[in-house]
Amino acid sequence: MEIAQPRDLERYLSLAKRRHGELCRQKRIFNARNRIIGGDTDAWDAQVHDQKIKEATEKARHETFAAEMRQNDKITCILEGRERRDRKSLCKAINDFQQTFQKPETRREFDLSDPLALRKDLPARQSDNDIRNTVSGMQKFMGEDLNFHERKKFQEEQNREWSLQQQRERESARAHQRCAEGLYFKTRLQFDETAKHLQNLESATRKAVCAAVKEFNRNQATESVERKTREKKQEQEDDLAEISNLLRGDLLSENPQQAASSFGPHRVVPDRWKGMTREQLEQIRLVQKQQIQEKLRLREEEWQRDRDWDRQRVQRAGSTLLVERQQKRQQRDLRRALDCANLSLAKEQRSQKKYMEEVCTNQPTEGYFTQFNTGSR
């Protein structure tokens, strides 16, 4: 099971607050009954309350961050002190090692800059095996061994001294190692105690933060329940008031005066108009009757006018028929006269033709033409 961190709790709390604020905002926006023109004091109070909650949350978060920073500063100080002590002990161990094992006189080139070189310088000949006794120095001759016993004794003493010195160095190294191990164990124990103390402080701080968050959540839940109860009660009261206003208002009581418009007595409000009054209906019926009578009168006049037009059309048709008949009689008389004239002309032509034929048969052609032309003239 995972442990809820303060950062997760703060994130969940901010998301819940934002979701609740969005729901309250949707209620305020999409509720047409509560939406008014002007300042919304409830919204302002809710915003102030949300701002206070946000400030309290920010303050708790800053306090938590401050506690974590103080704790981190303590841990940093402890680690820096530990590092300084380790550096100091390391430098001290290096200096001790240099003073013990890296003395200037143990260097290979120390004899080149030794201030006591002349005092430490050896005589021309110390023993028979002196390497400085070359052939050209004439310090050693064949068969000479002057300090054989001293040299042997010195070698034994030197070997014994070297052995003792190695034992002392070994014991000193062991003592230094035991001291360093004891110091290391003491330091580790001190670090463990400090870490345990810091862990206890961290757990106590975490418990305090969890308790504060739990108390804050409990207070928020209580406030939310109380706010929902108040909102439900206020909503019930508003519903009862709305129902009472509707029952007593002009909408359900069918009051015709609520449809009166402020732009004039001849205009009405469409969404409040409950129909016409009896006087208006009687006036409309009277106007309809007048319109019916006027329509009947116009229809009668139109019918009379159509009758006049029909009579005139019949009269015109009769006169036209008489004229056509008279024209036909005249044409018939003219045709008869023309036929008679044509018949007389035809008879005259036949008689003339007959006469001409007789004249042609009795006279020559030239005289005939002359006579014919004369007769034509």
CSV table of C-alpha atoms in Angstrom, one decimal:
chain,number,residue,atom,x,y,z
A,1,MET,CA,0.0,0.0,0.0
A,2,GLU,CA,1.4,3.4,-1.1
A,3,ILE,CA,1.7,6.2,1.4
A,4,ALA,CA,0.1,9.5,0.3
A,5,GLN,CA,2.7,12.2,0.0
A,6,PRO,CA,1.8,15.8,0.9
A,7,ARG,CA,2.5,16.8,-2.7
A,8,ASP,CA,-0.1,14.3,-3.9
A,9,LEU,CA,-2.6,15.4,-1.3
A,10,GLU,CA,-2.1,19.0,-2.3
A,11,ARG,CA,-2.6,18.1,-6.0
A,12,TYR,CA,-5.8,16.1,-5.2
A,13,LEU,CA,-7.1,18.9,-3.1
A,14,SER,CA,-6.4,21.5,-5.8
A,15,LEU,CA,-8.1,19.3,-8.4
A,16,ALA,CA,-11.2,18.8,-6.1
A,17,LYS,CA,-11.4,22.6,-5.4
A,18,ARG,CA,-11.1,23.4,-9.1
A,19,ARG,CA,-13.8,20.8,-10.0
A,20,HIS,CA,-16.1,22.1,-7.2
A,21,GLY,CA,-15.6,25.7,-8.4
A,22,GLU,CA,-16.4,24.7,-12.0
A,23,LEU,CA,-19.6,23.0,-10.8
A,24,CYS,CA,-20.6,26.0,-8.8
A,25,ARG,CA,-19.8,28.3,-11.8
A,26,GLN,CA,-22.0,26.1,-14.1
A,27,LYS,CA,-24.8,26.3,-11.6
A,28,ARG,CA,-24.6,30.1,-11.5
A,29,ILE,CA,-24.3,30.4,-15.3
A,30,PHE,CA,-26.9,27.9,-16.5
A,31,ASN,CA,-29.5,28.8,-13.8
A,32,ALA,CA,-31.7,31.3,-15.6
A,33,ARG,CA,-33.7,32.1,-12.4
A,34,ASN,CA,-30.6,33.2,-10.4
A,35,ARG,CA,-28.8,34.9,-13.3
A,36,ILE,CA,-29.4,38.6,-12.9
A,37,ILE,CA,-27.9,41.9,-14.3
A,38,GLY,CA,-25.4,43.5,-11.9
A,39,GLY,CA,-23.0,42.3,-9.3
A,40,ASP,CA,-23.2,38.7,-8.0
A,41,THR,CA,-22.4,38.9,-4.3
A,42,ASP,CA,-22.7,35.1,-3.9
A,43,ALA,CA,-20.1,34.6,-6.6
A,44,TRP,CA,-17.9,37.3,-5.0
A,45,ASP,CA,-18.2,35.6,-1.6
A,46,ALA,CA,-17.4,32.2,-3.2
A,47,GLN,CA,-14.4,33.7,-4.9
A,48,VAL,CA,-13.2,35.3,-1.6
A,49,HIS,CA,-13.7,32.0,0.2
A,50,ASP,CA,-11.8,30.1,-2.6
A,51,GLN,CA,-9.0,32.7,-2.4
A,52,LYS,CA,-8.8,32.2,1.4
A,53,ILE,CA,-8.7,28.5,0.9
A,54,LYS,CA,-6.0,28.9,-1.8
A,55,GLU,CA,-4.0,31.2,0.5
A,56,ALA,CA,-4.3,28.7,3.4
A,57,THR,CA,-3.2,25.9,1.1
A,58,GLU,CA,-0.3,27.9,-0.2
A,59,LYS,CA,0.7,28.8,3.3
A,60,ALA,CA,0.6,25.2,4.4
A,61,ARG,CA,2.6,24.2,1.3
A,62,HIS,CA,5.2,26.9,1.9
A,63,GLU,CA,5.4,25.8,5.6
A,64,THR,CA,6.0,22.2,4.4
A,65,PHE,CA,8.6,23.4,2.0
A,66,ALA,CA,10.2,25.5,4.7
A,67,ALA,CA,10.3,22.5,7.1
A,68,GLU,CA,11.8,20.4,4.3
A,69,MET,CA,14.4,23.1,3.5
A,70,ARG,CA,15.3,23.4,7.2
A,71,GLN,CA,15.7,19.7,7.4
A,72,ASN,CA,17.8,19.6,4.2
A,73,ASP,CA,19.9,22.5,5.6
A,74,LYS,CA,20.5,20.5,8.8
A,75,ILE,CA,21.5,17.4,6.8
A,76,THR,CA,23.8,19.6,4.6
A,77,CYS,CA,25.4,21.1,7.6
A,78,ILE,CA,26.0,17.7,9.2
A,79,LEU,CA,27.4,16.3,5.9
A,80,GLU,CA,29.6,19.4,5.5
A,81,GLY,CA,30.9,19.0,9.1
A,82,ARG,CA,31.5,15.3,8.5
A,83,GLU,CA,33.4,16.2,5.3
A,84,ARG,CA,35.5,18.8,7.1
A,85,ARG,CA,36.3,16.3,9.9
A,86,ASP,CA,37.2,13.6,7.3
A,87,ARG,CA,39.4,16.1,5.4
A,88,LYS,CA,41.1,17.3,8.6
A,89,SER,CA,41.7,13.7,9.7
A,90,LEU,CA,43.0,12.8,6.3
A,91,CYS,CA,45.3,15.8,6.2
A,92,LYS,CA,46.5,14.9,9.7
A,93,ALA,CA,47.2,11.3,8.7
A,94,ILE,CA,49.1,12.5,5.6
A,95,ASN,CA,51.2,14.8,7.7
A,96,ASP,CA,51.9,12.1,10.3
A,97,PHE,CA,52.8,9.7,7.6
A,98,GLN,CA,55.1,12.3,6.0
A,99,GLN,CA,56.7,13.1,9.4
A,100,THR,CA,57.2,9.4,10.1
A,101,PHE,CA,58.0,7.8,6.8
A,102,GLN,CA,58.9,10.7,4.4
A,103,LYS,CA,61.6,12.6,6.3
A,104,PRO,CA,63.9,14.9,4.4
A,105,GLU,CA,66.9,13.0,5.3
A,106,THR,CA,65.5,9.8,3.9
A,107,ARG,CA,65.4,11.3,0.4
A,108,ARG,CA,67.8,10.1,-2.2
A,109,GLU,CA,69.0,13.6,-3.2
A,110,PHE,CA,69.2,14.9,0.4
A,111,ASP,CA,73.0,14.7,0.5
A,112,LEU,CA,73.2,17.4,-2.2
A,113,SER,CA,71.5,20.0,0.0
A,114,ASP,CA,72.3,18.8,3.5
A,115,PRO,CA,73.5,21.8,5.6
A,116,LEU,CA,75.5,19.5,7.9
A,117,ALA,CA,77.2,17.7,5.0
A,118,LEU,CA,80.7,18.7,6.2
A,119,ARG,CA,80.0,17.5,9.8
A,120,LYS,CA,78.6,14.3,8.5
A,121,ASP,CA,81.3,13.8,6.0
A,122,LEU,CA,83.5,10.7,6.6
A,123,PRO,CA,87.2,10.7,6.9
A,124,ALA,CA,89.4,9.6,4.1
A,125,ARG,CA,89.4,6.1,5.4
A,126,GLN,CA,87.1,4.4,7.9
A,127,SER,CA,87.7,0.8,7.2
A,128,ASP,CA,89.3,-1.6,4.8
A,129,ASN,CA,86.1,-2.1,2.8
A,130,ASP,CA,85.5,1.6,2.3
A,131,ILE,CA,84.5,2.1,-1.3
A,132,ARG,CA,86.2,5.4,-1.4
A,133,ASN,CA,89.5,3.8,-0.9
A,134,THR,CA,90.5,3.6,-4.5
A,135,VAL,CA,93.9,2.6,-5.9
A,136,SER,CA,94.9,6.1,-6.7
A,137,GLY,CA,94.0,7.3,-3.1
A,138,MET,CA,96.6,5.0,-1.6
A,139,GLN,CA,94.5,4.4,1.6
A,140,LYS,CA,94.3,0.7,1.4
A,141,PHE,CA,97.0,-1.9,0.7
A,142,MET,CA,96.9,-5.6,0.2
A,143,GLY,CA,96.8,-7.6,3.4
A,144,GLU,CA,95.5,-4.8,5.7
A,145,ASP,CA,92.3,-5.2,7.8
A,146,LEU,CA,92.5,-2.8,10.6
A,147,ASN,CA,88.9,-2.8,12.1
A,148,PHE,CA,87.6,-6.2,11.3
A,149,HIS,CA,86.1,-6.7,14.8
A,150,GLU,CA,84.6,-3.2,15.0
A,151,ARG,CA,83.2,-3.5,11.6
A,152,LYS,CA,81.6,-6.9,12.5
A,153,LYS,CA,80.3,-5.6,15.8
A,154,PHE,CA,78.9,-2.5,14.1
A,155,GLN,CA,77.2,-4.6,11.5
A,156,GLU,CA,75.6,-6.7,14.2
A,157,GLU,CA,74.5,-3.6,16.1
A,158,GLN,CA,73.2,-2.2,12.9
A,159,ASN,CA,71.2,-5.3,12.1
A,160,ARG,CA,69.8,-5.4,15.6
A,161,GLU,CA,68.9,-1.7,15.4
A,162,TRP,CA,67.2,-2.3,12.0
A,163,SER,CA,65.2,-5.2,13.4
A,164,LEU,CA,64.2,-3.1,16.4
A,165,GLN,CA,63.3,-0.2,14.2
A,166,GLN,CA,61.2,-2.4,11.9
A,167,GLN,CA,59.4,-3.8,15.0
A,168,ARG,CA,58.7,-0.3,16.3
A,169,GLU,CA,57.5,0.9,12.9
A,170,ARG,CA,55.3,-2.1,12.7
A,171,GLU,CA,53.8,-1.6,16.2
A,172,SER,CA,53.3,2.1,15.4
A,173,ALA,CA,51.6,1.3,12.2
A,174,ARG,CA,49.3,-1.2,14.0
A,175,ALA,CA,48.6,1.4,16.7
A,176,HIS,CA,47.7,4.0,14.1
A,177,GLN,CA,45.5,1.6,12.2
A,178,ARG,CA,43.7,0.7,15.4
A,179,CYS,CA,43.2,4.3,16.3
A,180,ALA,CA,41.9,5.1,12.8
A,181,GLU,CA,39.5,2.2,12.9
A,182,GLY,CA,38.3,3.3,16.4
A,183,LEU,CA,37.8,6.8,15.1
A,184,TYR,CA,36.0,5.5,12.0
A,185,PHE,CA,33.7,3.4,14.1
A,186,LYS,CA,33.0,6.3,16.4
A,187,THR,CA,32.3,8.5,13.4
A,188,ARG,CA,30.0,5.9,11.9
A,189,LEU,CA,28.1,5.5,15.1
A,190,GLN,CA,27.7,9.3,15.4
A,191,PHE,CA,26.5,9.5,11.8
A,192,ASP,CA,24.0,6.7,12.4
A,193,GLU,CA,22.7,8.4,15.5
A,194,THR,CA,22.4,11.7,13.6
A,195,ALA,CA,20.6,10.0,10.6
A,196,LYS,CA,18.3,8.2,13.0
A,197,HIS,CA,17.5,11.5,14.7
A,198,LEU,CA,16.8,13.1,11.3
A,199,GLN,CA,14.7,10.2,10.3
A,200,ASN,CA,12.7,10.5,13.5
A,201,LEU,CA,12.3,14.3,12.8
A,202,GLU,CA,11.2,13.6,9.3
A,203,SER,CA,8.6,11.0,10.3
A,204,ALA,CA,7.3,13.4,13.0
A,205,THR,CA,7.1,16.2,10.4
A,206,ARG,CA,5.4,13.9,8.0
A,207,LYS,CA,2.9,12.8,10.6
A,208,ALA,CA,2.2,16.4,11.6
A,209,VAL,CA,1.7,17.3,7.9
A,210,CYS,CA,-0.6,14.3,7.4
A,211,ALA,CA,-2.6,15.2,10.5
A,212,ALA,CA,-2.9,18.8,9.3
A,213,VAL,CA,-4.0,17.6,5.9
A,214,LYS,CA,-6.5,15.2,7.4
A,215,GLU,CA,-7.8,17.9,9.7
A,216,PHE,CA,-8.0,20.3,6.7
A,217,ASN,CA,-9.8,17.7,4.6
A,218,ARG,CA,-12.2,17.0,7.5
A,219,ASN,CA,-13.0,20.7,7.8
A,220,GLN,CA,-13.4,21.0,4.1
A,221,ALA,CA,-15.8,18.0,4.1
A,222,THR,CA,-17.8,19.5,7.0
A,223,GLU,CA,-17.9,22.8,5.2
A,224,SER,CA,-19.0,21.1,2.0
A,225,VAL,CA,-21.8,19.2,3.8
A,226,GLU,CA,-23.0,22.4,5.5
A,227,ARG,CA,-22.8,24.3,2.3
A,228,LYS,CA,-24.7,21.7,0.4
A,229,THR,CA,-27.3,21.6,3.2
A,230,ARG,CA,-27.7,25.4,3.1
A,231,GLU,CA,-27.8,25.3,-0.7
A,232,LYS,CA,-30.5,22.6,-0.6
A,233,LYS,CA,-32.5,24.5,2.0
A,234,GLN,CA,-32.1,27.7,0.0
A,235,GLU,CA,-33.1,25.9,-3.2
A,236,GLN,CA,-36.2,24.5,-1.5
A,237,GLU,CA,-37.2,27.9,-0.2
A,238,ASP,CA,-36.6,29.4,-3.6
A,239,ASP,CA,-38.8,26.7,-5.2
A,240,LEU,CA,-41.5,27.3,-2.7
A,241,ALA,CA,-41.3,31.0,-3.3
A,242,GLU,CA,-41.4,30.5,-7.0
A,243,ILE,CA,-44.4,28.2,-6.8
A,244,SER,CA,-46.2,30.7,-4.6
A,245,ASN,CA,-45.3,33.5,-7.0
A,246,LEU,CA,-46.6,31.5,-9.9
A,247,LEU,CA,-49.8,30.6,-8.1
A,248,ARG,CA,-50.4,34.2,-7.1
A,249,GLY,CA,-48.9,35.8,-10.2
A,250,ASP,CA,-50.5,37.1,-13.3
A,251,LEU,CA,-49.4,34.2,-15.4
A,252,LEU,CA,-51.6,31.5,-14.0
A,253,SER,CA,-54.4,33.9,-13.0
A,254,GLU,CA,-54.8,34.9,-16.6
A,255,ASN,CA,-54.6,38.6,-15.9
A,256,PRO,CA,-55.0,40.4,-19.3
A,257,GLN,CA,-53.4,43.5,-17.9
A,258,GLN,CA,-49.9,41.9,-17.9
A,259,ALA,CA,-49.9,41.9,-21.7
A,260,ALA,CA,-50.1,45.7,-21.8
A,261,SER,CA,-47.0,47.1,-23.5
A,262,SER,CA,-45.2,50.2,-22.5
A,263,PHE,CA,-44.9,51.4,-26.1
A,264,GLY,CA,-48.6,52.2,-26.4
A,265,PRO,CA,-52.1,50.9,-25.8
A,266,HIS,CA,-52.3,49.4,-29.3
A,267,ARG,CA,-49.4,47.0,-28.7
A,268,VAL,CA,-49.1,43.9,-26.4
A,269,VAL,CA,-46.3,41.7,-25.1
A,270,PRO,CA,-46.5,38.5,-27.1
A,271,ASP,CA,-45.3,36.1,-24.4
A,272,ARG,CA,-47.9,37.4,-21.9
A,273,TRP,CA,-50.9,38.0,-24.2
A,274,LYS,CA,-53.9,35.9,-23.0
A,275,GLY,CA,-56.2,36.6,-25.8
A,276,MET,CA,-58.7,39.3,-26.8
A,277,THR,CA,-61.3,40.8,-24.5
A,278,ARG,CA,-65.1,40.6,-25.2
A,279,GLU,CA,-65.2,44.2,-26.5
A,280,GLN,CA,-62.4,43.5,-28.9
A,281,LEU,CA,-64.0,40.3,-30.1
A,282,GLU,CA,-67.4,42.2,-30.6
A,283,GLN,CA,-65.5,45.0,-32.4
A,284,ILE,CA,-63.8,42.4,-34.6
A,285,ARG,CA,-67.2,40.6,-35.3
A,286,LEU,CA,-68.8,44.0,-36.2
A,287,VAL,CA,-66.0,44.8,-38.5
A,288,GLN,CA,-66.3,41.4,-40.1
A,289,LYS,CA,-70.0,41.9,-40.6
A,290,GLN,CA,-69.3,45.3,-42.2
A,291,GLN,CA,-66.7,43.6,-44.4
A,292,ILE,CA,-69.3,40.9,-45.4
A,293,GLN,CA,-71.9,43.5,-46.3
A,294,GLU,CA,-69.4,45.5,-48.2
A,295,LYS,CA,-68.3,42.4,-50.0
A,296,LEU,CA,-71.9,41.5,-50.8
A,297,ARG,CA,-72.5,45.1,-52.1
A,298,LEU,CA,-69.4,44.9,-54.2
A,299,ARG,CA,-70.4,41.5,-55.5
A,300,GLU,CA,-73.9,42.9,-56.3
A,301,GLU,CA,-72.4,45.8,-58.1
A,302,GLU,CA,-70.1,43.6,-60.0
A,303,TRP,CA,-73.0,41.3,-60.9
A,304,GLN,CA,-75.1,44.3,-62.1
A,305,ARG,CA,-72.1,45.5,-64.1
A,306,ASP,CA,-71.7,42.1,-65.7
A,307,ARG,CA,-75.3,42.1,-66.6
A,308,ASP,CA,-75.0,45.5,-68.2
A,309,TRP,CA,-72.0,44.3,-70.1
A,310,ASP,CA,-73.8,41.2,-71.2
A,311,ARG,CA,-76.8,43.2,-72.3
A,312,GLN,CA,-74.6,45.6,-74.2
A,313,ARG,CA,-72.7,42.7,-75.7
A,314,VAL,CA,-75.9,41.1,-76.8
A,315,GLN,CA,-77.1,44.3,-78.3
A,316,ARG,CA,-73.8,44.8,-80.1
A,317,ALA,CA,-74.0,41.3,-81.3
A,318,GLY,CA,-77.6,41.8,-82.6
A,319,SER,CA,-76.7,45.1,-84.3
A,320,THR,CA,-73.6,43.4,-85.8
A,321,LEU,CA,-75.7,40.5,-87.0
A,322,LEU,CA,-78.1,42.9,-88.6
A,323,VAL,CA,-75.3,44.8,-90.3
A,324,GLU,CA,-73.8,41.6,-91.5
A,325,ARG,CA,-77.2,40.5,-92.9
A,326,GLN,CA,-77.7,43.8,-94.6
A,327,GLN,CA,-74.1,43.6,-96.0
A,328,LYS,CA,-74.9,40.1,-97.2
A,329,ARG,CA,-78.1,41.3,-98.9
A,330,GLN,CA,-76.2,44.1,-100.5
A,331,GLN,CA,-73.5,41.8,-101.7
A,332,ARG,CA,-76.1,39.4,-103.0
A,333,ASP,CA,-77.9,42.3,-104.9
A,334,LEU,CA,-74.6,43.5,-106.2
A,335,ARG,CA,-73.7,40.0,-107.3
A,336,ARG,CA,-77.1,39.7,-109.0
A,337,ALA,CA,-76.6,43.1,-110.8
A,338,LEU,CA,-73.1,42.0,-111.8
A,339,ASP,CA,-74.3,38.7,-113.1
A,340,CYS,CA,-77.0,40.5,-115.1
A,341,ALA,CA,-74.4,42.9,-116.5
A,342,ASN,CA,-72.1,40.1,-117.3
A,343,LEU,CA,-74.9,38.2,-119.0
A,344,SER,CA,-75.8,41.2,-121.1
A,345,LEU,CA,-72.2,41.8,-122.0
A,346,ALA,CA,-71.8,38.2,-122.9
A,347,LYS,CA,-74.9,38.4,-125.1
A,348,GLU,CA,-73.6,41.5,-126.7
A,349,GLN,CA,-70.3,40.0,-127.3
A,350,ARG,CA,-71.8,36.9,-128.9
A,351,SER,CA,-74.0,39.1,-131.1
A,352,GLN,CA,-71.0,41.2,-132.0
A,353,LYS,CA,-68.9,38.1,-132.7
A,354,LYS,CA,-71.7,36.8,-134.8
A,355,TYR,CA,-71.9,40.0,-136.7
A,356,MET,CA,-68.2,40.1,-137.2
A,357,GLU,CA,-68.1,36.6,-138.5
A,358,GLU,CA,-70.8,37.5,-141.0
A,359,VAL,CA,-69.0,40.7,-142.0
A,360,CYS,CA,-65.8,38.7,-142.5
A,361,THR,CA,-67.4,36.3,-144.7
A,362,ASN,CA,-68.9,39.1,-146.9
A,363,GLN,CA,-66.0,41.5,-147.2
A,364,PRO,CA,-62.2,41.2,-147.9
A,365,THR,CA,-59.9,41.2,-145.0
A,366,GLU,CA,-58.4,44.7,-145.5
A,367,GLY,CA,-61.7,46.3,-145.8
A,368,TYR,CA,-62.8,44.3,-142.8
A,369,PHE,CA,-60.0,45.7,-140.7
A,370,THR,CA,-60.7,49.2,-141.9
A,371,GLN,CA,-64.4,48.9,-141.1
A,372,PHE,CA,-63.6,47.3,-137.9
A,373,ASN,CA,-61.3,50.0,-136.9
A,374,THR,CA,-63.8,52.6,-138.0
A,375,GLY,CA,-66.5,50.9,-136.1
A,376,SER,CA,-64.3,50.7,-133.0
A,377,ARG,CA,-63.6,54.4,-133.1
